[in-house]
PDB file of C-alpha atoms in Angstrom:
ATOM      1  CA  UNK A   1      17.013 -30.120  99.203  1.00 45.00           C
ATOM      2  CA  UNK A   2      19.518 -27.310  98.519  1.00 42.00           C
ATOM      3  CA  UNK A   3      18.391 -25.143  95.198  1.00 43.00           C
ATOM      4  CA  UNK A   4      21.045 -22.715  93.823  1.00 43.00           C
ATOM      5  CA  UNK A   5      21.182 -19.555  92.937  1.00 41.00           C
ATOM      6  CA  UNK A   6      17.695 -19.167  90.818  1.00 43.00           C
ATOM      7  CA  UNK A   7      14.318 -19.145  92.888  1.00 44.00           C
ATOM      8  CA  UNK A   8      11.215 -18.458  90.982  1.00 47.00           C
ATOM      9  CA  UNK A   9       7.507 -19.925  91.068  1.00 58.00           C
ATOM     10  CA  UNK A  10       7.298 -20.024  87.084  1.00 90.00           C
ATOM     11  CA  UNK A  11       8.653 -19.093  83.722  1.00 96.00           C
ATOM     12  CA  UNK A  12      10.014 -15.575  83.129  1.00 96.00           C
ATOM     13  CA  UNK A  13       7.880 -13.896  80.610  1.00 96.00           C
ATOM     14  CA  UNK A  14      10.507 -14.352  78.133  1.00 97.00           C
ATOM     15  CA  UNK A  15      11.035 -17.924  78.794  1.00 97.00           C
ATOM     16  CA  UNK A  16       7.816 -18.307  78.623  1.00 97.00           C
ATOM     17  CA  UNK A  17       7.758 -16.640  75.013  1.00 97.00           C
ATOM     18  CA  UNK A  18      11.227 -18.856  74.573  1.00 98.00           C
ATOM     19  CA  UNK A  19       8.844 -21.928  75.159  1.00 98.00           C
ATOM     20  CA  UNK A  20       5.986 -21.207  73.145  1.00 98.00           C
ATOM     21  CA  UNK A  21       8.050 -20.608  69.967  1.00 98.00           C
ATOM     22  CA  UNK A  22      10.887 -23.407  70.530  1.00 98.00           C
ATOM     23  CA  UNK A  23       9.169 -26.099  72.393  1.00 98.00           C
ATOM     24  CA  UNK A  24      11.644 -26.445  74.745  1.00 98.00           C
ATOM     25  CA  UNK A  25      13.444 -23.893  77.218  1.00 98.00           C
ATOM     26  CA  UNK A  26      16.775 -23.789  79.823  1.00 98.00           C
ATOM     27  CA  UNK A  27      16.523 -22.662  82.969  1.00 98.00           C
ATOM     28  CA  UNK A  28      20.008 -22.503  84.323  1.00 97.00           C
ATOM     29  CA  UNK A  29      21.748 -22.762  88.145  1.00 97.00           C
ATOM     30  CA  UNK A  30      17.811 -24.426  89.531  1.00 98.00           C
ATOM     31  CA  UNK A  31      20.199 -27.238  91.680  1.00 98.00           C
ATOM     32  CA  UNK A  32      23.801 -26.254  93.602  1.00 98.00           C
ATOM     33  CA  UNK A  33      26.753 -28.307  93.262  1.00 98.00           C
ATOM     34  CA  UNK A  34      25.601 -30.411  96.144  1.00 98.00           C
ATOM     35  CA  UNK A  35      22.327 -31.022  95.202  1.00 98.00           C
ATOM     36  CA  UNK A  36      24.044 -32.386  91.992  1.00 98.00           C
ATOM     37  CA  UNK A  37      26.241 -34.699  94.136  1.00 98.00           C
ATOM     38  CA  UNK A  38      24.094 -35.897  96.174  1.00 98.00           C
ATOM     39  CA  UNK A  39      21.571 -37.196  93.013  1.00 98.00           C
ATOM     40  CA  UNK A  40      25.059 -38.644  91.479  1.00 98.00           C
ATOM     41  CA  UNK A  41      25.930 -40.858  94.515  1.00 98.00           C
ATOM     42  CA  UNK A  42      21.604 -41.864  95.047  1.00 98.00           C
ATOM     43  CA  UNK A  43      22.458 -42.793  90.879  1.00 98.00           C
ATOM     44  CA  UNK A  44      25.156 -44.967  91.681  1.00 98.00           C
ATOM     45  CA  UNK A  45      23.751 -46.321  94.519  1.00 98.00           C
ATOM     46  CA  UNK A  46      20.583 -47.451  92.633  1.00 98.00           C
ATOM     47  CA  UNK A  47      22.741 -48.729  89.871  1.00 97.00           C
ATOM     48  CA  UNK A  48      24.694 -51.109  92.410  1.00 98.00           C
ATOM     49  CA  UNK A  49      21.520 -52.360  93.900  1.00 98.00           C
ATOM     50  CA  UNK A  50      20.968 -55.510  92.832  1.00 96.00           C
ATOM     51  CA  UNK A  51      17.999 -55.706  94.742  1.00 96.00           C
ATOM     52  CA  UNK A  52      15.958 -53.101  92.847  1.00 97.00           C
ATOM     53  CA  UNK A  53      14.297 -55.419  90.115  1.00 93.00           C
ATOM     54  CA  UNK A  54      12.420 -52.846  87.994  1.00 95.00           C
ATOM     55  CA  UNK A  55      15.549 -50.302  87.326  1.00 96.00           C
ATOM     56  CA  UNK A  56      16.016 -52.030  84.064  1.00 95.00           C
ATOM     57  CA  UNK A  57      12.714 -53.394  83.255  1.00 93.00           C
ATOM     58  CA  UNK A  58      11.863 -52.682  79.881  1.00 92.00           C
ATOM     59  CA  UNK A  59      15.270 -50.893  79.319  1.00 93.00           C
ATOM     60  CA  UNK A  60      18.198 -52.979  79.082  1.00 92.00           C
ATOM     61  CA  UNK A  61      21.771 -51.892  79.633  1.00 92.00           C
ATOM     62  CA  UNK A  62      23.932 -50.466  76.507  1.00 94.00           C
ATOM     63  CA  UNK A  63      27.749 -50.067  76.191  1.00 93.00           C
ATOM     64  CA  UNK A  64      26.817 -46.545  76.134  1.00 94.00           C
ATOM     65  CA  UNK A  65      23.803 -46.169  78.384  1.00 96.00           C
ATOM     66  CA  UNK A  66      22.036 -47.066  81.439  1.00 97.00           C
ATOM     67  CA  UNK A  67      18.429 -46.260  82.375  1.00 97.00           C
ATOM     68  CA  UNK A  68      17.482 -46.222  85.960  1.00 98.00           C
ATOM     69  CA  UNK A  69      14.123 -46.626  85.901  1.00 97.00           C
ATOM     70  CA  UNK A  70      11.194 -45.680  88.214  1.00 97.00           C
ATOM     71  CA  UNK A  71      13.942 -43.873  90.084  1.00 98.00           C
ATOM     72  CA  UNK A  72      11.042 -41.520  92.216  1.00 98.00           C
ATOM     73  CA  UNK A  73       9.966 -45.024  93.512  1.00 97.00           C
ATOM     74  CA  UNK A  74      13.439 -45.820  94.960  1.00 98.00           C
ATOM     75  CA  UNK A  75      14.108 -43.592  97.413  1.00 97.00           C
ATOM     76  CA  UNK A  76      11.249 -40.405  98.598  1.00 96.00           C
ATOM     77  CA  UNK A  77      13.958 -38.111  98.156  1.00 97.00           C
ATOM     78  CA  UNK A  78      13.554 -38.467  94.249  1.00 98.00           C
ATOM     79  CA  UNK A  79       9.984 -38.161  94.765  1.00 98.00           C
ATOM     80  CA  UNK A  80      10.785 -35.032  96.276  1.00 98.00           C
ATOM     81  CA  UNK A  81      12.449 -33.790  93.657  1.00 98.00           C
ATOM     82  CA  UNK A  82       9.648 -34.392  91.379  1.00 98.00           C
ATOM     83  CA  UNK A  83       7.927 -31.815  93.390  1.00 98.00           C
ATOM     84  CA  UNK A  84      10.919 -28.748  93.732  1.00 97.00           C
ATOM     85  CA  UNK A  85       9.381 -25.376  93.809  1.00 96.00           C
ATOM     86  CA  UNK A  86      10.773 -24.221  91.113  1.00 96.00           C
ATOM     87  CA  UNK A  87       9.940 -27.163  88.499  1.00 97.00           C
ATOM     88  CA  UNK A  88       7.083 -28.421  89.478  1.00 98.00           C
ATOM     89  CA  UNK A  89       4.926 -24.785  89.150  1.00 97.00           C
ATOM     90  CA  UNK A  90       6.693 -24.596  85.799  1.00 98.00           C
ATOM     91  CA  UNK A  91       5.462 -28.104  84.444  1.00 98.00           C
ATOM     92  CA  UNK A  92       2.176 -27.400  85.627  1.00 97.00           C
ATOM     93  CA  UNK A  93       2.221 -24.246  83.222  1.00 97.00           C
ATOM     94  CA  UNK A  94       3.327 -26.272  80.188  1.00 97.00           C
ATOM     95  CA  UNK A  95       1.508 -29.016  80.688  1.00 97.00           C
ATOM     96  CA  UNK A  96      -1.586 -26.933  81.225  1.00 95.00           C
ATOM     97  CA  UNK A  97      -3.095 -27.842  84.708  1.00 94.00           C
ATOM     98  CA  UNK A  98      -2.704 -30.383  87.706  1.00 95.00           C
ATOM     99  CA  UNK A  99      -0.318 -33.290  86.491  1.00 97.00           C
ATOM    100  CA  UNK A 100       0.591 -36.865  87.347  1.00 98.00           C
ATOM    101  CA  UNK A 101       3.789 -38.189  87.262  1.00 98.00           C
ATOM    102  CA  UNK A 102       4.425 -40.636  84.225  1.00 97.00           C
ATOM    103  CA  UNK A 103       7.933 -40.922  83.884  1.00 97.00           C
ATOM    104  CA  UNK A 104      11.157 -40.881  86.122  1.00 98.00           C
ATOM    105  CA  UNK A 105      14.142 -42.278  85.351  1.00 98.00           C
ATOM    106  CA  UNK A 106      18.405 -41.719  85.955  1.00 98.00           C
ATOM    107  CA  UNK A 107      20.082 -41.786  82.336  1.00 98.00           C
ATOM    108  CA  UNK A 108      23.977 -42.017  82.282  1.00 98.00           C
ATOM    109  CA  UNK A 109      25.741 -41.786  79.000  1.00 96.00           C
ATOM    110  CA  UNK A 110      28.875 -43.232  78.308  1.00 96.00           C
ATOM    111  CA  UNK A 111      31.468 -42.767  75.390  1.00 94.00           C
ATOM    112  CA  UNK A 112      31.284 -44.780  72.292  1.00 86.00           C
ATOM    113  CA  UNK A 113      34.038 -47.569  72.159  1.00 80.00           C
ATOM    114  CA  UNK A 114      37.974 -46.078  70.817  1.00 70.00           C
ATOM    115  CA  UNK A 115      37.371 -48.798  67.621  1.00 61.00           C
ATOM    116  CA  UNK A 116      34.003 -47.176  66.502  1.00 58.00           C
ATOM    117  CA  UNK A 117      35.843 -43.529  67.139  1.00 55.00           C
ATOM    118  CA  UNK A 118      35.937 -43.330  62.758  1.00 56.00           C
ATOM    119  CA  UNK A 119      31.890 -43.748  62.407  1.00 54.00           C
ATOM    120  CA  UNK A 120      31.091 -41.236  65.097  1.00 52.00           C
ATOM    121  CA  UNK A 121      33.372 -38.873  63.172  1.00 54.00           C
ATOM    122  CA  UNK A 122      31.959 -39.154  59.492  1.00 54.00           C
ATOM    123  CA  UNK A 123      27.900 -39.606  61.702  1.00 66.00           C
ATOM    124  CA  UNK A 124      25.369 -37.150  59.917  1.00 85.00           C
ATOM    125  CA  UNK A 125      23.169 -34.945  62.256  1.00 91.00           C
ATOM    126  CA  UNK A 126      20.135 -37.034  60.514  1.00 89.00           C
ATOM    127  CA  UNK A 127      21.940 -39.921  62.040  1.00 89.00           C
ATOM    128  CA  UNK A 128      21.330 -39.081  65.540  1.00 91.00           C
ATOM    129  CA  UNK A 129      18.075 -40.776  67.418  1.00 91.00           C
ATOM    130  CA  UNK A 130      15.563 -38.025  67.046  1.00 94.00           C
ATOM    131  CA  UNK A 131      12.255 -38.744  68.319  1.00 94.00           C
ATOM    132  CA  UNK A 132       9.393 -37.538  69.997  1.00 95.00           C
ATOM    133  CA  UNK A 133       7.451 -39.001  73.044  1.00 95.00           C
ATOM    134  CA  UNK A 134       3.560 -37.656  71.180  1.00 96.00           C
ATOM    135  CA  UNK A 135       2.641 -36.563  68.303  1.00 95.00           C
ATOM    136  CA  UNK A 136       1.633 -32.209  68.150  1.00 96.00           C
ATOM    137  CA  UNK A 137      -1.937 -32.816  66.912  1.00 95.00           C
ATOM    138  CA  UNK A 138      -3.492 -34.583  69.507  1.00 93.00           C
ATOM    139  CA  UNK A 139      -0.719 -34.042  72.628  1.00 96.00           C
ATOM    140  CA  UNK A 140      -0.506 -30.132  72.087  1.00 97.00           C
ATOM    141  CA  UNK A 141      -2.978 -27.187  72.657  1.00 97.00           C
ATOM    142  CA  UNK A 142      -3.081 -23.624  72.967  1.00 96.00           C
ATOM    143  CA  UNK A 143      -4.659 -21.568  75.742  1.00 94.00           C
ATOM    144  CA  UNK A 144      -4.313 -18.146  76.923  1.00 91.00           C
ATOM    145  CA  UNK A 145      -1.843 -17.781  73.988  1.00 94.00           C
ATOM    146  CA  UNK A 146       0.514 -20.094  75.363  1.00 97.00           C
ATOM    147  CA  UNK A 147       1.616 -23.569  73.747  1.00 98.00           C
ATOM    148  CA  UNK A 148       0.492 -26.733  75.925  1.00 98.00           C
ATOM    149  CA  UNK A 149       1.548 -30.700  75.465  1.00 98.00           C
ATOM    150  CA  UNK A 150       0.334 -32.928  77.617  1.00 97.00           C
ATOM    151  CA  UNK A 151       3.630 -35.300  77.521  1.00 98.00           C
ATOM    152  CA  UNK A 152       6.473 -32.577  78.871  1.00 98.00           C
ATOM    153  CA  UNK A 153       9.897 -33.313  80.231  1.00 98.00           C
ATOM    154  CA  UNK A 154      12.327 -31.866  83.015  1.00 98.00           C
ATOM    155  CA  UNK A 155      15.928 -33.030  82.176  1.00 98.00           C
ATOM    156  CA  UNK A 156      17.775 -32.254  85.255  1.00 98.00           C
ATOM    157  CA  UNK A 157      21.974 -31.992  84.637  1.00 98.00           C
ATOM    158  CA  UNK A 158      23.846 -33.345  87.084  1.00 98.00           C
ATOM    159  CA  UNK A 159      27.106 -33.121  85.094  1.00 98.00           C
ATOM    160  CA  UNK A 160      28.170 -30.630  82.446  1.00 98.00           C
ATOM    161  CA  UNK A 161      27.517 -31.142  78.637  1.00 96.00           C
ATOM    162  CA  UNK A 162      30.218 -29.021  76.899  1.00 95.00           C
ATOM    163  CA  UNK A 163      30.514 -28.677  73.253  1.00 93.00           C
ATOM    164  CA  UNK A 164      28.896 -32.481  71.140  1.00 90.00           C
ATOM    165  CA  UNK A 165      27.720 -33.666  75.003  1.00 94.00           C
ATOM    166  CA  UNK A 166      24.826 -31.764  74.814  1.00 96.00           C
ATOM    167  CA  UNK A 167      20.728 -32.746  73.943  1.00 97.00           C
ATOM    168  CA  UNK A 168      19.985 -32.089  70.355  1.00 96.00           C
ATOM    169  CA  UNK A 169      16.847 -30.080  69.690  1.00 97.00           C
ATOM    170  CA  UNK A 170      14.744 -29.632  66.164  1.00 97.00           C
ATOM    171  CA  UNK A 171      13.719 -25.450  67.868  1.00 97.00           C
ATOM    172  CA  UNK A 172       9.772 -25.726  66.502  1.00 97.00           C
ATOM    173  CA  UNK A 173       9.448 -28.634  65.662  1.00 96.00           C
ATOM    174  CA  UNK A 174       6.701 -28.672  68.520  1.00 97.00           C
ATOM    175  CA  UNK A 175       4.270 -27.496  65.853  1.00 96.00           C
ATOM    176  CA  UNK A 176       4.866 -29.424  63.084  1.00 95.00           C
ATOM    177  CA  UNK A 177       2.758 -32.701  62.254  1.00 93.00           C
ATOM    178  CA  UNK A 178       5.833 -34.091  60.407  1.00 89.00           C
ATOM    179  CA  UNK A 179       6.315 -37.789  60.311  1.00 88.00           C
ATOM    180  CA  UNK A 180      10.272 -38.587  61.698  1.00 84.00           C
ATOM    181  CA  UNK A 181      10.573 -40.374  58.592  1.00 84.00           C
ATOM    182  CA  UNK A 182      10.314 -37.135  56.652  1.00 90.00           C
ATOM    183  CA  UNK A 183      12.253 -34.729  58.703  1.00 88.00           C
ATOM    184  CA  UNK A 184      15.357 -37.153  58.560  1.00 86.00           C
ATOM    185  CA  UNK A 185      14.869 -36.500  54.510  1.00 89.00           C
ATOM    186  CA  UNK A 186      15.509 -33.159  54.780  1.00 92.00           C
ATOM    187  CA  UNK A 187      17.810 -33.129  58.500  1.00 90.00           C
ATOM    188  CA  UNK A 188      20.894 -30.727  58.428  1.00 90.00           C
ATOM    189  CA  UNK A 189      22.933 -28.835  60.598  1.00 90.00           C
ATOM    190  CA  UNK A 190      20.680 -25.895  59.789  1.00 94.00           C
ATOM    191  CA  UNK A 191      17.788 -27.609  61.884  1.00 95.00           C
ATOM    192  CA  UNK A 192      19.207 -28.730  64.737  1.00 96.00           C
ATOM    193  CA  UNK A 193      20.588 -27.296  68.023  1.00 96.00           C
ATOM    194  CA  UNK A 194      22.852 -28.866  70.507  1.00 96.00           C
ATOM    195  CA  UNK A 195      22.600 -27.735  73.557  1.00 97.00           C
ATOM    196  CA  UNK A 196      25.811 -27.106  76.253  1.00 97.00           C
ATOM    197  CA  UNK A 197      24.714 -26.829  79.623  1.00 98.00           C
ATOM    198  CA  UNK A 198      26.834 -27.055  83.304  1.00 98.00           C
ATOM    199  CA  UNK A 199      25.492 -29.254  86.186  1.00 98.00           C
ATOM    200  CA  UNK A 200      22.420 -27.932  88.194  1.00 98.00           C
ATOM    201  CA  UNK A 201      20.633 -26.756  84.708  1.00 98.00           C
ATOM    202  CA  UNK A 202      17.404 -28.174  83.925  1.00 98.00           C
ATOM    203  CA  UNK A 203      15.919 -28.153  80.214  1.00 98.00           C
ATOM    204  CA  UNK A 204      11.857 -27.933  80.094  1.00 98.00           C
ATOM    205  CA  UNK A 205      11.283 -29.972  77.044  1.00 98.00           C
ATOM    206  CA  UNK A 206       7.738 -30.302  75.553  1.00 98.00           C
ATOM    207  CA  UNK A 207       7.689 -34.416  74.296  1.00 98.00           C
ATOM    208  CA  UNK A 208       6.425 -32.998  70.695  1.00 97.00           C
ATOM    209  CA  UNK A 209       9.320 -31.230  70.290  1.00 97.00           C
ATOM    210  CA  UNK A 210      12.091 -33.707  68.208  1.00 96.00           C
ATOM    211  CA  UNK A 211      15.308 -34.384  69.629  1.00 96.00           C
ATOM    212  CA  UNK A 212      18.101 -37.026  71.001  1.00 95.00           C
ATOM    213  CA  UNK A 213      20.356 -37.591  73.220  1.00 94.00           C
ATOM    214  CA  UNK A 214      23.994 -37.425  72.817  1.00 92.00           C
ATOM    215  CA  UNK A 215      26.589 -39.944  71.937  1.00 91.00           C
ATOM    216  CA  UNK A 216      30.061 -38.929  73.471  1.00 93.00           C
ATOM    217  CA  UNK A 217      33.139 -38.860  71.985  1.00 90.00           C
ATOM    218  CA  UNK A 218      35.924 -41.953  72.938  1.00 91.00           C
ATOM    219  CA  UNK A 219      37.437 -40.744  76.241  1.00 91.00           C
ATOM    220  CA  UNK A 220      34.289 -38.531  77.836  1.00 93.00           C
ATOM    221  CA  UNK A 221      33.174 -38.517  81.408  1.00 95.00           C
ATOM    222  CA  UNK A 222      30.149 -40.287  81.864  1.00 96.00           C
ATOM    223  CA  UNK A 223      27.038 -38.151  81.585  1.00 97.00           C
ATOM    224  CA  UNK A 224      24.556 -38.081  84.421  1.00 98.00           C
ATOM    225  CA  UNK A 225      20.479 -36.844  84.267  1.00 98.00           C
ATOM    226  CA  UNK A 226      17.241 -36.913  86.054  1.00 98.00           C
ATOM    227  CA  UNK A 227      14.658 -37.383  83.955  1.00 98.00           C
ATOM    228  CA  UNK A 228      11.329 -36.659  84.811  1.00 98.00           C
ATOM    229  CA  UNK A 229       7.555 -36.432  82.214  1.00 98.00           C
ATOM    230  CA  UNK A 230       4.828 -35.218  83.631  1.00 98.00           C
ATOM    231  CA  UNK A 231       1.565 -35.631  81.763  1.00 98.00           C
ATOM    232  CA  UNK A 232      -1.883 -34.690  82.183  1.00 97.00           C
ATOM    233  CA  UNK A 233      -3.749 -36.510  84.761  1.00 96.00           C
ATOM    234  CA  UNK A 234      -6.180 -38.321  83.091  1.00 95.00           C
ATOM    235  CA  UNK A 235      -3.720 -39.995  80.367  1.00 96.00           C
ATOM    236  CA  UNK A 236      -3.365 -43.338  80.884  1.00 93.00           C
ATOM    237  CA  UNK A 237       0.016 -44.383  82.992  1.00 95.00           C
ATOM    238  CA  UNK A 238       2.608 -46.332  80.790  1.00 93.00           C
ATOM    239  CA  UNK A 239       2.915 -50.168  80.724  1.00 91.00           C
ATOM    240  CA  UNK A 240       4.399 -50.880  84.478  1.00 91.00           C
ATOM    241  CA  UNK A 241       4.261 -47.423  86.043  1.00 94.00           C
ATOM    242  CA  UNK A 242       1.800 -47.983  88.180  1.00 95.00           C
ATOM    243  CA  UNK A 243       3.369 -46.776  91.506  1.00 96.00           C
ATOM    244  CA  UNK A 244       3.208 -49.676  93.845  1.00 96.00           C
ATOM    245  CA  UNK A 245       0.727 -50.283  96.878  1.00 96.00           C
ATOM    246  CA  UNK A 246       3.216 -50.033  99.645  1.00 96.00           C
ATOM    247  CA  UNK A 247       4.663 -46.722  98.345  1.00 97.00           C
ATOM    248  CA  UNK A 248       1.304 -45.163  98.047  1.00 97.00           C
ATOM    249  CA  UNK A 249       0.828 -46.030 102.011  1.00 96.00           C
ATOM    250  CA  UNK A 250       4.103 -44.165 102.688  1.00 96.00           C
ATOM    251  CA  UNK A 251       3.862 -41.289 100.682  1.00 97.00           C
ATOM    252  CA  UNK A 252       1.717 -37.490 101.999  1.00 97.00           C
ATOM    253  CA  UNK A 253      -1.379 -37.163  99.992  1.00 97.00           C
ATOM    254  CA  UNK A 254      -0.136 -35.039  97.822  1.00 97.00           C
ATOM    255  CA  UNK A 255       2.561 -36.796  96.631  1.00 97.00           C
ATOM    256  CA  UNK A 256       0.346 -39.743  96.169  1.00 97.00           C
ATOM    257  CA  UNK A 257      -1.736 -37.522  93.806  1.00 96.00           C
ATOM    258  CA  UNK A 258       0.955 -36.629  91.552  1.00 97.00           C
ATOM    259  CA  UNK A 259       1.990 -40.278  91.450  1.00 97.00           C
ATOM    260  CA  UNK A 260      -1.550 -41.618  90.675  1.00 96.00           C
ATOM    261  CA  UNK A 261      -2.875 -38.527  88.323  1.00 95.00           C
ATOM    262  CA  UNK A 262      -6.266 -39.442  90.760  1.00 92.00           C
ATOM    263  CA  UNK A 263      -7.577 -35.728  90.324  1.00 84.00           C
ATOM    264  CA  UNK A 264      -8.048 -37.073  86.455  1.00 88.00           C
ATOM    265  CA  UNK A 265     -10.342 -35.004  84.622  1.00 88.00           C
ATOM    266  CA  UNK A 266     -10.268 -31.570  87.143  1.00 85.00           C
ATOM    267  CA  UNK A 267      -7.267 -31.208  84.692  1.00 90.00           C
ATOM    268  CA  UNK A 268      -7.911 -27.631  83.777  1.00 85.00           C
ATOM    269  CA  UNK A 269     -10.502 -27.072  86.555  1.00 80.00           C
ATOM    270  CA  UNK A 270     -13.067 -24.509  86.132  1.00 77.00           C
ATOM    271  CA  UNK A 271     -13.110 -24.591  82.531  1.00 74.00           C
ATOM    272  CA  UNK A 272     -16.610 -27.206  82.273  1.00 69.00           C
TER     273      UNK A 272
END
């Protein structure tokens, strides 16, 4: 696959830094115009198959969103992009060693409906669905005095997200053993970040780290990502991710290792 304009083999020492304190960080122009094409049409594509039986499995269609998911099992070329140079080294890094592949899955957004236009004007930030995918005190470690979570995300843009498009972030909120509950008590604009971004950027989000996705204004473009969470291999693989037999016959050996975690506790090899 085409990459754009950005090659590298980790985070900048300053991302890095960016990362640590934030819990999330975005690396911008990692896939061309083409590359973001091309993952568009296999989107569409995948949505039209009505032969793919697990896309929505466990994630029913919304008005405003669809969830693709399992995408990396639908066609090797998403598998493939699990693997890039350029993400793949870096999710390693914040993870903290060799990973598996938990979760991959197309989202597209779509605009709310023109009649609920008034209520997504007078919405509160604390409205929005914040969330995080594990909790900071046992997902989260530091090492080499660097941040590590063993649940971490790479949201890959394939459309732009200008200004109220974007992924909210709570910056630090990585850290913090705060219950959802209580942050909404105290949520205002002063917490949380929105984040625009052009297609071909890729945020590297760590899953303790709160945030949502958007909910687009009446009259939007549709909003297109690649979703993938890698975790640490030994963590056990979500309800129905088990990659299926017949793709783990087609696959190289190394891809079947990042699908099945099967290195499991080499993790962080070297350090018992």
């Amino acid at each position: 696959m085409e990459t754009g304009k950005k090659k590298m083999t980790g985070l900048t020492p300053a991302q890095r830094y960016f990362f640590d304190v934030s819990g999330y960080v975005l690396l911008k122009s990692v896939f061309s115009p083409a590359d973001c094409r091309r993952l568009i049409d296999l989107a569409d594509r995948m949505d039209a198959d009505d032969g793919c039986t697990y896309k929505h499995d466990g994630y029913p269609k919304t008005p405003v969103l669809t969830i693709l998911s399992r995408c990396a099992w639908y066609d090797l070329q998403l598998l493939e992009t699990a693997m890039h140079p350029v993400l793949l080294p870096i999710m390693q890094d914040v993870v903290g060693g060799d990973v598996r592949l938990e979760e991959h899955q197309y989202l597209i957004n779509y605009p709310v409906e023109p009649e609920r236009d008034t209520a997504f004007n007078d919405s509160r930030v604390a409205d929005e669905g914040w969330h995080r995918g594990i909790a900071p005190n046992f997902g989260s470690f530091e090492a080499d005095g660097h941040y590590h979570c063993m649940f971490s995300k790479a949201f890959i843009y394939l459309t732009d997200n200008g200004p109220a498009e974007g992924t909210w972030v709570v910056p630090g909120s990585h850290r913090m053993d705060m219950p959802m509950a209580s942050l909404r008590e105290i949520m205002d604009e002063t917490l949380a970040r929105q984040l625009e971004s052009v297609a071909g950027d890729v945020l590297i989000l760590s899953e303790t780290l709160i945030h949502a996705g958007p909910r687009l204004k009446p009259g939007a473009s549709p909003r297109y990502s690649l979703v993938y969470g890698y975790t640490a291999p030994f963590m056990q693989t979500w309800d129905r991710y088990d990659p299926p037999a017949d793709l783990l016959e087609r696959v190289t050996p190394e891809q079947r290792r990042l699908l099945t975690g099967e290195l499991r506790y080499a993790f962080r090899r070297g350090q018992f």
